[in-house]
């Protein structure tokens, strides 16, 4: 299959394989959207908290069928997009809504409207739905940390209750991910990625106080994005048929106690520094060691994943720039509205003064809509892209794990050849006292080669199943989330046109 290379073993070749390799009918990632359709319980992440207005519902198909936006009559009120929870005010009162740049209302307004429903007693569909809510800072100074409430709703008989909740800190999530990786990555499972540790963001949270409002606003957005990422992580894990029933995962969800602190997840600890060095070593190994691939499926998929990862990263960067520019546009619109309002108060002409006041009011509404657009860019589209970039990294990790298994196999084969040569030399020299020991070593290494080859075949088989099923889920998930994002954009644009159309008669009256 490949040239034998003198490489040291990365793992013990006697390591036993998990029985999970025999589970051929596993589903990899059941879409969270399918869970929502069963539970009618939307995730608080999928909405945006800063927009406290309820926009009229406009589907992509409805917008395409219309001749022009100007001909759109007032549609019935509805949510911004299906995942959004109820908003606090009617569309006609947009100008009365205070403008708030923080995202701290998401964890309160939206989540409060999404209380768990009672599970029907005769329900036959098995589900496991998890929400991460109520981020709370515990402690002060550099010893502070964030704790989250993890609420679970399920009808799986493996759990003791149907509805339960626990409190977990961020390091608990990372500790869970490390445990699952140690157990299943070697078998070829794609482990959903957990959010990365951010030293800068964590330090801002630890040092944030009531005096620095700008820093608090930045910390609030960071906390909300992390909360949403944690929720995506645990739900992706819960959708995996093997990971969802893992004892460590079940303990994480339902053990009403504080878990042992996962010190190795700390970014500034000795274990964290060693983990950083290990990652550097892994990266160097990926670059320097090239496997002579004989399976065209893996060669093709490796190329596709690399290409998709590059495209996703470029798109995410563009969306991030779009979000920042849209926010800046909203801020400039608000500043213009305030300046026009002051100008209108000093205008002696009644008709012009009324027109300027109406213009200022319209610009205030436009500012709210533009902030909603930037939030949709970030939370509905940008965060989805960030999530899939991390998933591409998880797939690369499992591909590299296969390469390491191949290296172990080749090392075992190399050692077997050496032992055979050594045995032949001893037999030729007539040293019968050591021939028996050499023969035993040959048998041992033959068994290691056989086990290593079997492990390589098994991990290759499992990776194919995991990747193929993941791709099916990814296409459906991308389609649904992209349609929701486009529908939200159409609703925003339609409402902007209606605002300016309502202002047009006032502007004409001045002339």
Short mmCIF file of C-alpha atoms in Angstrom, two decimals:
data_model
loop_
_atom_site.label_atom_id
_atom_site.label_comp_id
_atom_site.label_asym_id
_atom_site.label_seq_id
_atom_site.Cartn_x
_atom_site.Cartn_y
_atom_site.Cartn_z
CA UNK A 1 0.00 0.00 0.00
CA UNK A 2 2.85 2.35 0.78
CA UNK A 3 6.58 2.36 1.24
CA UNK A 4 7.57 1.23 4.70
CA UNK A 5 9.03 4.10 6.66
CA UNK A 6 11.06 3.97 9.83
CA UNK A 7 8.61 5.89 12.00
CA UNK A 8 8.14 5.40 15.74
CA UNK A 9 4.80 4.05 16.90
CA UNK A 10 2.33 6.74 17.92
CA UNK A 11 0.12 4.40 19.90
CA UNK A 12 0.34 1.04 21.52
CA UNK A 13 -0.41 -1.39 18.76
CA UNK A 14 -1.90 -3.76 21.32
CA UNK A 15 -4.63 -1.25 22.06
CA UNK A 16 -8.02 -2.87 22.00
CA UNK A 17 -10.67 -1.58 19.66
CA UNK A 18 -14.06 -0.39 20.74
CA UNK A 19 -17.12 -2.45 20.02
CA UNK A 20 -18.59 0.66 18.42
CA UNK A 21 -16.88 -0.31 15.19
CA UNK A 22 -19.49 -2.99 14.76
CA UNK A 23 -22.35 -0.51 14.85
CA UNK A 24 -22.96 0.00 11.16
CA UNK A 25 -26.39 1.57 11.35
CA UNK A 26 -25.45 4.67 13.34
CA UNK A 27 -26.63 8.05 12.31
CA UNK A 28 -23.95 10.68 12.60
CA UNK A 29 -25.55 14.06 13.06
CA UNK A 30 -29.31 14.24 13.13
CA UNK A 31 -30.16 17.75 12.16
CA UNK A 32 -31.16 20.10 14.93
CA UNK A 33 -33.81 21.37 12.58
CA UNK A 34 -35.51 17.98 12.61
CA UNK A 35 -35.53 18.10 16.39
CA UNK A 36 -37.21 21.48 16.25
CA UNK A 37 -39.96 20.22 13.97
CA UNK A 38 -40.67 17.41 16.42
CA UNK A 39 -40.52 19.44 19.59
CA UNK A 40 -41.76 22.82 18.35
CA UNK A 41 -39.09 24.23 20.57
CA UNK A 42 -36.72 26.62 18.81
CA UNK A 43 -33.23 27.23 20.10
CA UNK A 44 -32.60 30.65 21.67
CA UNK A 45 -29.43 30.92 19.64
CA UNK A 46 -31.15 31.07 16.28
CA UNK A 47 -32.66 34.45 17.02
CA UNK A 48 -31.13 37.80 17.81
CA UNK A 49 -31.82 39.52 21.08
CA UNK A 50 -30.99 43.07 20.17
CA UNK A 51 -33.94 43.37 17.81
CA UNK A 52 -36.90 43.96 20.07
CA UNK A 53 -39.39 44.46 17.26
CA UNK A 54 -41.69 42.10 15.44
CA UNK A 55 -41.41 42.32 11.68
CA UNK A 56 -44.01 41.13 9.19
CA UNK A 57 -43.55 37.60 7.90
CA UNK A 58 -42.47 37.42 4.28
CA UNK A 59 -41.33 34.19 2.69
CA UNK A 60 -38.84 34.02 -0.13
CA UNK A 61 -41.45 32.58 -2.45
CA UNK A 62 -43.93 35.37 -1.65
CA UNK A 63 -41.35 38.04 -2.38
CA UNK A 64 -40.40 36.49 -5.70
CA UNK A 65 -44.02 36.39 -6.85
CA UNK A 66 -44.54 40.12 -6.30
CA UNK A 67 -43.98 42.61 -9.11
CA UNK A 68 -42.21 45.14 -6.90
CA UNK A 69 -41.64 45.90 -3.25
CA UNK A 70 -43.62 49.10 -3.54
CA UNK A 71 -46.78 47.15 -4.28
CA UNK A 72 -46.57 45.05 -1.13
CA UNK A 73 -49.52 45.62 1.11
CA UNK A 74 -49.20 45.35 4.88
CA UNK A 75 -48.77 41.65 5.63
CA UNK A 76 -49.93 40.14 8.86
CA UNK A 77 -47.42 40.48 11.69
CA UNK A 78 -45.17 37.54 12.37
CA UNK A 79 -41.71 36.71 13.68
CA UNK A 80 -38.54 37.76 11.93
CA UNK A 81 -37.78 34.17 11.05
CA UNK A 82 -39.03 30.82 12.32
CA UNK A 83 -36.33 30.39 14.96
CA UNK A 84 -37.01 33.78 16.54
CA UNK A 85 -39.12 34.04 19.65
CA UNK A 86 -41.90 36.58 20.15
CA UNK A 87 -40.79 40.20 20.12
CA UNK A 88 -41.76 42.93 22.51
CA UNK A 89 -43.46 45.56 20.38
CA UNK A 90 -45.68 45.97 17.33
CA UNK A 91 -44.17 47.04 14.03
CA UNK A 92 -46.08 50.29 14.12
CA UNK A 93 -44.26 51.33 17.28
CA UNK A 94 -40.73 50.79 16.02
CA UNK A 95 -39.77 54.40 16.68
CA UNK A 96 -40.77 54.05 20.33
CA UNK A 97 -38.39 51.17 20.95
CA UNK A 98 -35.16 52.23 22.71
CA UNK A 99 -32.07 51.38 20.71
CA UNK A 100 -29.85 48.92 22.51
CA UNK A 101 -26.54 47.66 21.17
CA UNK A 102 -26.15 44.90 23.73
CA UNK A 103 -27.17 41.33 23.19
CA UNK A 104 -27.91 40.56 26.83
CA UNK A 105 -31.66 40.45 26.20
CA UNK A 106 -31.33 37.20 24.23
CA UNK A 107 -30.73 35.14 27.33
CA UNK A 108 -33.81 36.64 28.99
CA UNK A 109 -36.52 37.77 26.53
CA UNK A 110 -36.23 34.96 23.99
CA UNK A 111 -35.51 32.18 26.45
CA UNK A 112 -38.41 33.11 28.70
CA UNK A 113 -40.75 32.65 25.78
CA UNK A 114 -39.45 29.14 25.12
CA UNK A 115 -40.36 27.19 28.22
CA UNK A 116 -40.40 23.43 27.96
CA UNK A 117 -43.64 21.82 26.97
CA UNK A 118 -44.88 18.67 28.59
CA UNK A 119 -43.83 15.54 26.78
CA UNK A 120 -46.83 13.53 25.59
CA UNK A 121 -47.13 10.26 27.41
CA UNK A 122 -47.76 8.25 24.27
CA UNK A 123 -44.94 9.79 22.24
CA UNK A 124 -43.02 7.16 20.32
CA UNK A 125 -40.39 9.41 18.71
CA UNK A 126 -37.13 9.33 20.63
CA UNK A 127 -35.60 12.76 21.12
CA UNK A 128 -32.97 14.53 23.19
CA UNK A 129 -33.20 18.33 23.18
CA UNK A 130 -30.77 20.49 25.15
CA UNK A 131 -30.69 24.23 25.76
CA UNK A 132 -27.88 26.21 27.37
CA UNK A 133 -29.23 29.28 29.15
CA UNK A 134 -28.65 31.77 31.97
CA UNK A 135 -24.91 32.53 31.71
CA UNK A 136 -23.82 33.77 35.12
CA UNK A 137 -20.49 35.15 36.30
CA UNK A 138 -19.35 33.53 39.51
CA UNK A 139 -16.58 35.09 41.56
CA UNK A 140 -14.54 38.24 41.06
CA UNK A 141 -11.24 39.10 39.49
CA UNK A 142 -9.07 36.53 37.76
CA UNK A 143 -10.69 33.76 39.78
CA UNK A 144 -14.10 34.40 38.22
CA UNK A 145 -15.69 32.04 35.72
CA UNK A 146 -18.92 31.69 33.75
CA UNK A 147 -21.52 29.06 34.64
CA UNK A 148 -24.38 27.99 32.38
CA UNK A 149 -27.67 26.25 33.02
CA UNK A 150 -27.96 23.12 30.86
CA UNK A 151 -31.61 22.12 30.47
CA UNK A 152 -32.49 18.76 28.94
CA UNK A 153 -35.77 17.49 27.61
CA UNK A 154 -35.97 13.87 26.48
CA UNK A 155 -38.06 10.70 26.41
CA UNK A 156 -35.09 8.35 26.16
CA UNK A 157 -35.44 5.55 28.74
CA UNK A 158 -31.72 5.65 29.49
CA UNK A 159 -32.27 8.90 31.43
CA UNK A 160 -33.95 8.87 34.83
CA UNK A 161 -36.18 11.90 34.15
CA UNK A 162 -37.80 13.59 31.19
CA UNK A 163 -36.99 17.18 32.15
CA UNK A 164 -33.93 18.07 34.19
CA UNK A 165 -31.25 20.74 34.42
CA UNK A 166 -27.75 21.15 35.81
CA UNK A 167 -25.22 23.96 36.11
CA UNK A 168 -21.96 23.60 34.22
CA UNK A 169 -18.94 25.85 33.74
CA UNK A 170 -17.13 26.30 30.44
CA UNK A 171 -14.28 23.97 31.40
CA UNK A 172 -16.83 21.19 31.97
CA UNK A 173 -17.83 21.36 28.29
CA UNK A 174 -14.19 21.19 27.21
CA UNK A 175 -13.55 18.31 29.61
CA UNK A 176 -16.47 16.40 28.12
CA UNK A 177 -15.13 16.95 24.61
CA UNK A 178 -11.70 15.66 25.62
CA UNK A 179 -13.21 12.51 27.13
CA UNK A 180 -15.27 11.76 24.02
CA UNK A 181 -12.29 12.42 21.77
CA UNK A 182 -10.10 10.02 23.74
CA UNK A 183 -12.77 7.32 23.47
CA UNK A 184 -14.06 7.59 19.92
CA UNK A 185 -11.68 9.50 17.65
CA UNK A 186 -9.46 6.44 17.34
CA UNK A 187 -12.46 4.49 16.03
CA UNK A 188 -13.11 6.93 13.20
CA UNK A 189 -15.97 8.87 14.78
CA UNK A 190 -16.37 12.54 13.91
CA UNK A 191 -16.48 14.29 17.30
CA UNK A 192 -18.48 17.56 17.23
CA UNK A 193 -16.08 20.43 18.00
CA UNK A 194 -16.39 22.35 21.26
CA UNK A 195 -15.80 26.13 21.33
CA UNK A 196 -12.16 27.06 21.64
CA UNK A 197 -10.72 28.62 24.76
CA UNK A 198 -10.32 32.38 24.31
CA UNK A 199 -7.82 33.97 26.67
CA UNK A 200 -8.70 37.52 25.55
CA UNK A 201 -12.47 37.04 25.80
CA UNK A 202 -12.19 35.26 29.15
CA UNK A 203 -9.99 38.00 30.57
CA UNK A 204 -12.48 40.66 29.49
CA UNK A 205 -15.23 38.82 31.33
CA UNK A 206 -13.13 38.43 34.47
CA UNK A 207 -12.18 42.10 34.55
CA UNK A 208 -15.48 43.58 33.33
CA UNK A 209 -17.31 45.87 35.70
CA UNK A 210 -20.13 48.37 35.81
CA UNK A 211 -17.89 51.35 35.10
CA UNK A 212 -16.80 50.49 31.58
CA UNK A 213 -20.00 50.24 29.57
CA UNK A 214 -18.24 49.67 26.24
CA UNK A 215 -16.23 46.78 27.65
CA UNK A 216 -19.40 45.33 29.20
CA UNK A 217 -21.13 45.48 25.81
CA UNK A 218 -18.24 43.60 24.18
CA UNK A 219 -18.21 41.02 26.98
CA UNK A 220 -21.98 40.54 26.70
CA UNK A 221 -21.74 39.76 22.99
CA UNK A 222 -18.84 37.37 23.64
CA UNK A 223 -20.83 35.56 26.33
CA UNK A 224 -23.86 35.20 24.08
CA UNK A 225 -21.84 33.86 21.17
CA UNK A 226 -20.14 31.37 23.46
CA UNK A 227 -23.46 30.29 24.96
CA UNK A 228 -24.87 29.67 21.50
CA UNK A 229 -21.73 27.74 20.49
CA UNK A 230 -21.98 25.56 23.61
CA UNK A 231 -25.61 24.82 22.83
CA UNK A 232 -24.77 23.80 19.28
CA UNK A 233 -22.00 21.57 20.57
CA UNK A 234 -24.11 19.63 23.08
CA UNK A 235 -26.99 19.24 20.62
CA UNK A 236 -24.69 17.90 17.90
CA UNK A 237 -23.30 15.47 20.45
CA UNK A 238 -26.82 14.51 21.53
CA UNK A 239 -27.76 13.83 17.89
CA UNK A 240 -25.00 11.23 17.56
CA UNK A 241 -26.41 7.76 18.33
CA UNK A 242 -23.22 6.60 20.06
CA UNK A 243 -22.10 9.75 21.84
CA UNK A 244 -25.61 10.48 23.15
CA UNK A 245 -25.62 7.33 25.27
CA UNK A 246 -22.03 7.60 26.44
CA UNK A 247 -21.80 7.44 30.27
CA UNK A 248 -19.70 10.62 30.48
CA UNK A 249 -22.20 12.53 28.36
CA UNK A 250 -25.14 11.31 30.43
CA UNK A 251 -23.32 12.25 33.63
CA UNK A 252 -22.66 15.70 32.19
CA UNK A 253 -26.38 16.21 31.50
CA UNK A 254 -28.05 14.77 34.57
CA UNK A 255 -25.56 14.54 37.45
CA UNK A 256 -26.83 17.24 39.81
CA UNK A 257 -23.43 17.94 41.29
CA UNK A 258 -20.28 19.84 40.49
CA UNK A 259 -18.07 17.84 38.16
CA UNK A 260 -14.36 17.43 38.90
CA UNK A 261 -12.55 20.44 37.53
CA UNK A 262 -10.97 19.72 34.16
CA UNK A 263 -7.64 21.45 34.85
CA UNK A 264 -6.12 20.29 31.59
CA UNK A 265 -8.53 22.57 29.68
CA UNK A 266 -7.12 25.75 31.18
CA UNK A 267 -5.39 27.83 28.54
CA UNK A 268 -2.72 29.08 30.95
CA UNK A 269 -2.06 25.83 32.81
CA UNK A 270 0.92 23.54 32.30
CA UNK A 271 -1.36 21.01 30.63
CA UNK A 272 -2.67 23.73 28.33
CA UNK A 273 0.87 24.68 27.28
CA UNK A 274 1.74 21.02 26.66
CA UNK A 275 -1.45 20.64 24.61
CA UNK A 276 -0.36 23.63 22.52
CA UNK A 277 3.01 21.99 21.85
CA UNK A 278 1.25 18.74 20.94
CA UNK A 279 -0.93 20.58 18.46
CA UNK A 280 2.17 22.11 16.89
CA UNK A 281 3.71 18.64 16.65
CA UNK A 282 0.54 17.26 15.11
CA UNK A 283 0.55 20.06 12.54
CA UNK A 284 4.18 19.37 11.63
CA UNK A 285 3.41 15.67 11.31
CA UNK A 286 0.50 16.40 8.99
CA UNK A 287 2.73 18.49 6.76
CA UNK A 288 5.85 16.32 6.72
CA UNK A 289 4.28 12.87 6.50
CA UNK A 290 2.53 12.14 3.22
CA UNK A 291 0.62 8.91 3.03
CA UNK A 292 0.68 7.05 -0.28
CA UNK A 293 -3.07 6.71 -0.57
CA UNK A 294 -4.33 3.68 -2.44
CA UNK A 295 -8.05 4.31 -1.79
CA UNK A 296 -9.38 6.84 -4.34
CA UNK A 297 -12.33 7.65 -2.07
CA UNK A 298 -10.07 9.12 0.61
CA UNK A 299 -7.95 10.93 -1.92
CA UNK A 300 -11.03 12.57 -3.42
CA UNK A 301 -12.63 13.41 -0.06
CA UNK A 302 -9.43 14.89 1.32
CA UNK A 303 -9.25 17.24 -1.65
CA UNK A 304 -12.94 18.15 -1.33
CA UNK A 305 -12.68 18.87 2.39
CA UNK A 306 -9.63 21.07 1.92
CA UNK A 307 -11.39 23.01 -0.82
CA UNK A 308 -14.62 23.34 1.18
CA UNK A 309 -12.71 24.48 4.25
CA UNK A 310 -10.96 27.21 2.26
CA UNK A 311 -14.23 28.41 0.75
CA UNK A 312 -16.04 28.43 4.10
CA UNK A 313 -13.28 30.43 5.72
CA UNK A 314 -13.31 33.00 2.93
CA UNK A 315 -17.11 33.29 3.10
CA UNK A 316 -17.06 33.62 6.89
CA UNK A 317 -14.51 36.41 6.65
CA UNK A 318 -16.66 38.23 4.09
CA UNK A 319 -19.80 37.86 6.22
CA UNK A 320 -17.91 39.13 9.26
CA UNK A 321 -16.89 42.22 7.30
CA UNK A 322 -20.48 42.66 6.11
CA UNK A 323 -21.74 42.47 9.70
CA UNK A 324 -19.33 45.18 10.87
CA UNK A 325 -20.17 47.44 7.95
CA UNK A 326 -23.90 46.98 8.52
CA UNK A 327 -23.49 47.88 12.19
CA UNK A 328 -21.52 50.96 11.27
CA UNK A 329 -24.23 51.92 8.79
CA UNK A 330 -26.86 51.54 11.52
CA UNK A 331 -24.86 53.76 13.88
CA UNK A 332 -24.42 56.41 11.20
CA UNK A 333 -28.13 56.26 10.44
CA UNK A 334 -28.93 56.88 14.10
CA UNK A 335 -26.53 59.80 14.24
CA UNK A 336 -28.16 61.26 11.12
CA UNK A 337 -31.61 60.87 12.68
CA UNK A 338 -30.57 62.81 15.78
CA UNK A 339 -28.97 65.58 13.71
CA UNK A 340 -32.05 65.91 11.50
CA UNK A 341 -34.29 66.06 14.57
CA UNK A 342 -32.29 68.97 16.00
CA UNK A 343 -32.41 70.71 12.64
CA UNK A 344 -36.18 70.29 12.49
CA UNK A 345 -36.68 71.94 15.88
CA UNK A 346 -34.88 75.07 14.69
CA UNK A 347 -36.71 75.34 11.36
CA UNK A 348 -39.18 78.28 11.31
CA UNK A 349 -41.26 76.87 8.43
CA UNK A 350 -44.05 74.58 9.66
CA UNK A 351 -44.17 72.29 6.63
CA UNK A 352 -40.40 71.88 6.43
CA UNK A 353 -40.17 71.38 10.19
CA UNK A 354 -42.79 68.62 10.02
CA UNK A 355 -40.96 66.97 7.13
CA UNK A 356 -37.65 67.03 9.00
CA UNK A 357 -39.28 65.59 12.13
CA UNK A 358 -40.87 62.84 10.05
CA UNK A 359 -37.53 62.17 8.37
CA UNK A 360 -35.82 61.83 11.75
CA UNK A 361 -38.51 59.41 12.90
CA UNK A 362 -38.13 57.36 9.71
CA UNK A 363 -34.36 57.23 10.11
CA UNK A 364 -34.77 55.95 13.66
CA UNK A 365 -36.90 53.09 12.33
CA UNK A 366 -34.33 52.42 9.60
CA UNK A 367 -31.60 52.27 12.25
CA UNK A 368 -33.46 49.51 14.09
CA UNK A 369 -33.93 47.56 10.87
CA UNK A 370 -30.26 47.87 9.94
CA UNK A 371 -29.25 46.59 13.37
CA UNK A 372 -31.60 43.67 12.84
CA UNK A 373 -29.91 43.03 9.50
CA UNK A 374 -26.46 43.01 11.08
CA UNK A 375 -27.70 40.61 13.74
CA UNK A 376 -29.08 38.29 11.07
CA UNK A 377 -25.75 38.46 9.27
CA UNK A 378 -23.95 37.48 12.46
CA UNK A 379 -26.22 34.99 14.21
CA UNK A 380 -28.12 33.40 11.35
CA UNK A 381 -25.36 33.23 8.76
CA UNK A 382 -21.96 34.08 10.24
CA UNK A 383 -22.21 31.77 13.24
CA UNK A 384 -23.44 28.94 11.04
CA UNK A 385 -20.34 29.35 8.87
CA UNK A 386 -18.09 29.49 11.93
CA UNK A 387 -19.66 26.26 13.16
CA UNK A 388 -19.04 24.47 9.88
CA UNK A 389 -15.45 25.67 9.69
CA UNK A 390 -14.94 23.98 13.07
CA UNK A 391 -16.68 20.85 11.77
CA UNK A 392 -14.30 20.74 8.82
CA UNK A 393 -11.50 20.76 11.36
CA UNK A 394 -13.10 17.81 13.18
CA UNK A 395 -13.26 15.85 9.91
CA UNK A 396 -9.61 16.65 9.23
CA UNK A 397 -8.75 15.36 12.70
CA UNK A 398 -10.38 12.00 12.06
CA UNK A 399 -8.64 11.76 8.68
CA UNK A 400 -5.32 12.44 10.36
CA UNK A 401 -6.12 9.81 12.98
CA UNK A 402 -6.34 7.31 10.13
CA UNK A 403 -2.89 8.39 8.96
CA UNK A 404 -1.51 7.76 12.46
CA UNK A 405 -3.06 4.30 12.49
CA UNK A 406 -1.41 3.66 9.12
CA UNK A 407 1.92 4.79 10.56
CA UNK A 408 1.56 2.31 13.42
CA UNK A 409 0.81 -0.43 10.93
CA UNK A 410 3.87 0.38 8.86
CA UNK A 411 6.05 0.53 11.96
CA UNK A 412 4.82 -2.90 13.06
CA UNK A 413 5.53 -4.26 9.58
CA UNK A 414 9.03 -2.81 9.68
CA UNK A 415 9.73 -4.35 13.09
CA UNK A 416 8.41 -7.69 11.89
CA UNK A 417 10.84 -7.66 8.96
CA UNK A 418 13.72 -6.89 11.32
CA UNK A 419 12.76 -9.72 13.67
CA UNK A 420 12.55 -12.13 10.77
CA UNK A 421 15.98 -11.09 9.54
CA UNK A 422 17.39 -11.46 13.05
CA UNK A 423 15.88 -14.94 13.37
CA UNK A 424 17.38 -15.97 10.01
CA UNK A 425 20.85 -14.78 11.06
CA UNK A 426 20.64 -16.71 14.34
CA UNK A 427 19.58 -19.87 12.50
CA UNK A 428 22.46 -19.52 10.04
CA UNK A 429 24.97 -19.01 12.82
CA UNK A 430 23.67 -22.06 14.70
CA UNK A 431 22.85 -20.17 17.88
CA UNK A 432 19.95 -22.36 18.90
CA UNK A 433 19.85 -20.84 22.40
CA UNK A 434 18.44 -17.57 21.01
CA UNK A 435 16.54 -18.92 18.04
CA UNK A 436 13.53 -19.87 20.17
CA UNK A 437 13.26 -16.34 21.62
CA UNK A 438 13.57 -14.79 18.15
CA UNK A 439 10.82 -17.05 16.86
CA UNK A 440 8.56 -15.94 19.71
CA UNK A 441 9.21 -12.28 18.89
CA UNK A 442 8.39 -12.93 15.24
CA UNK A 443 5.04 -14.44 16.24
CA UNK A 444 4.30 -11.46 18.50
CA UNK A 445 5.03 -8.91 15.80
CA UNK A 446 3.02 -10.88 13.26
CA UNK A 447 0.04 -10.58 15.61
CA UNK A 448 0.70 -6.83 16.01
CA UNK A 449 0.82 -6.37 12.25
CA UNK A 450 -2.44 -8.22 11.89
CA UNK A 451 -4.13 -6.13 14.58
CA UNK A 452 -2.78 -2.89 13.12
CA UNK A 453 -4.01 -3.78 9.65
CA UNK A 454 -7.43 -4.68 11.03
CA UNK A 455 -7.57 -1.38 12.94
CA UNK A 456 -6.68 0.52 9.78
CA UNK A 457 -9.38 -1.26 7.79
CA UNK A 458 -11.96 -0.59 10.52
CA UNK A 459 -11.19 3.10 10.90
CA UNK A 460 -11.29 3.53 7.12
CA UNK A 461 -14.70 1.87 6.97
CA UNK A 462 -16.09 3.95 9.83
CA UNK A 463 -14.80 7.25 8.40
CA UNK A 464 -16.57 6.58 5.11
CA UNK A 465 -19.89 6.07 6.89
CA UNK A 466 -19.46 9.11 9.12
CA UNK A 467 -18.47 11.47 6.30
CA UNK A 468 -21.13 10.32 3.85
CA UNK A 469 -23.93 10.68 6.38
CA UNK A 470 -22.58 14.01 7.60
CA UNK A 471 -22.63 15.37 4.06
CA UNK A 472 -26.31 14.50 3.70
CA UNK A 473 -27.16 16.34 6.91
CA UNK A 474 -24.93 19.28 5.97
CA UNK A 475 -26.67 19.90 2.65
CA UNK A 476 -30.13 19.87 4.23
CA UNK A 477 -29.00 22.03 7.13
CA UNK A 478 -27.34 24.57 4.84
CA UNK A 479 -30.42 24.80 2.66
CA UNK A 480 -32.81 25.43 5.53
CA UNK A 481 -30.65 27.96 7.37
CA UNK A 482 -29.80 29.83 4.19
CA UNK A 483 -33.49 30.09 3.25
CA UNK A 484 -34.29 31.44 6.71
CA UNK A 485 -31.53 34.02 6.35
CA UNK A 486 -32.72 35.12 2.90
CA UNK A 487 -36.32 35.38 4.08
CA UNK A 488 -35.19 37.58 6.97
CA UNK A 489 -33.28 39.81 4.54
CA UNK A 490 -36.37 40.14 2.33
CA UNK A 491 -38.50 41.08 5.31
CA UNK A 492 -36.00 43.77 6.28
CA UNK A 493 -35.82 45.24 2.79
CA UNK A 494 -39.58 45.17 2.38
CA UNK A 495 -40.05 47.03 5.65
CA UNK A 496 -37.44 49.63 4.70
CA UNK A 497 -39.33 50.39 1.48
CA UNK A 498 -42.59 50.74 3.39
CA UNK A 499 -40.97 53.25 5.78
CA UNK A 500 -39.70 55.41 2.94
CA UNK A 501 -43.01 55.16 1.07
CA UNK A 502 -44.82 56.44 4.17
CA UNK A 503 -42.42 59.39 4.34
CA UNK A 504 -42.78 60.30 0.65
CA UNK A 505 -46.12 62.19 0.93
CA UNK A 506 -44.67 64.38 3.71
CA UNK A 507 -41.65 65.20 1.58
CA UNK A 508 -43.82 66.12 -1.41
CA UNK A 509 -45.98 68.36 0.76
CA UNK A 510 -42.99 70.63 1.40
CA UNK A 511 -42.66 71.48 -2.28
#
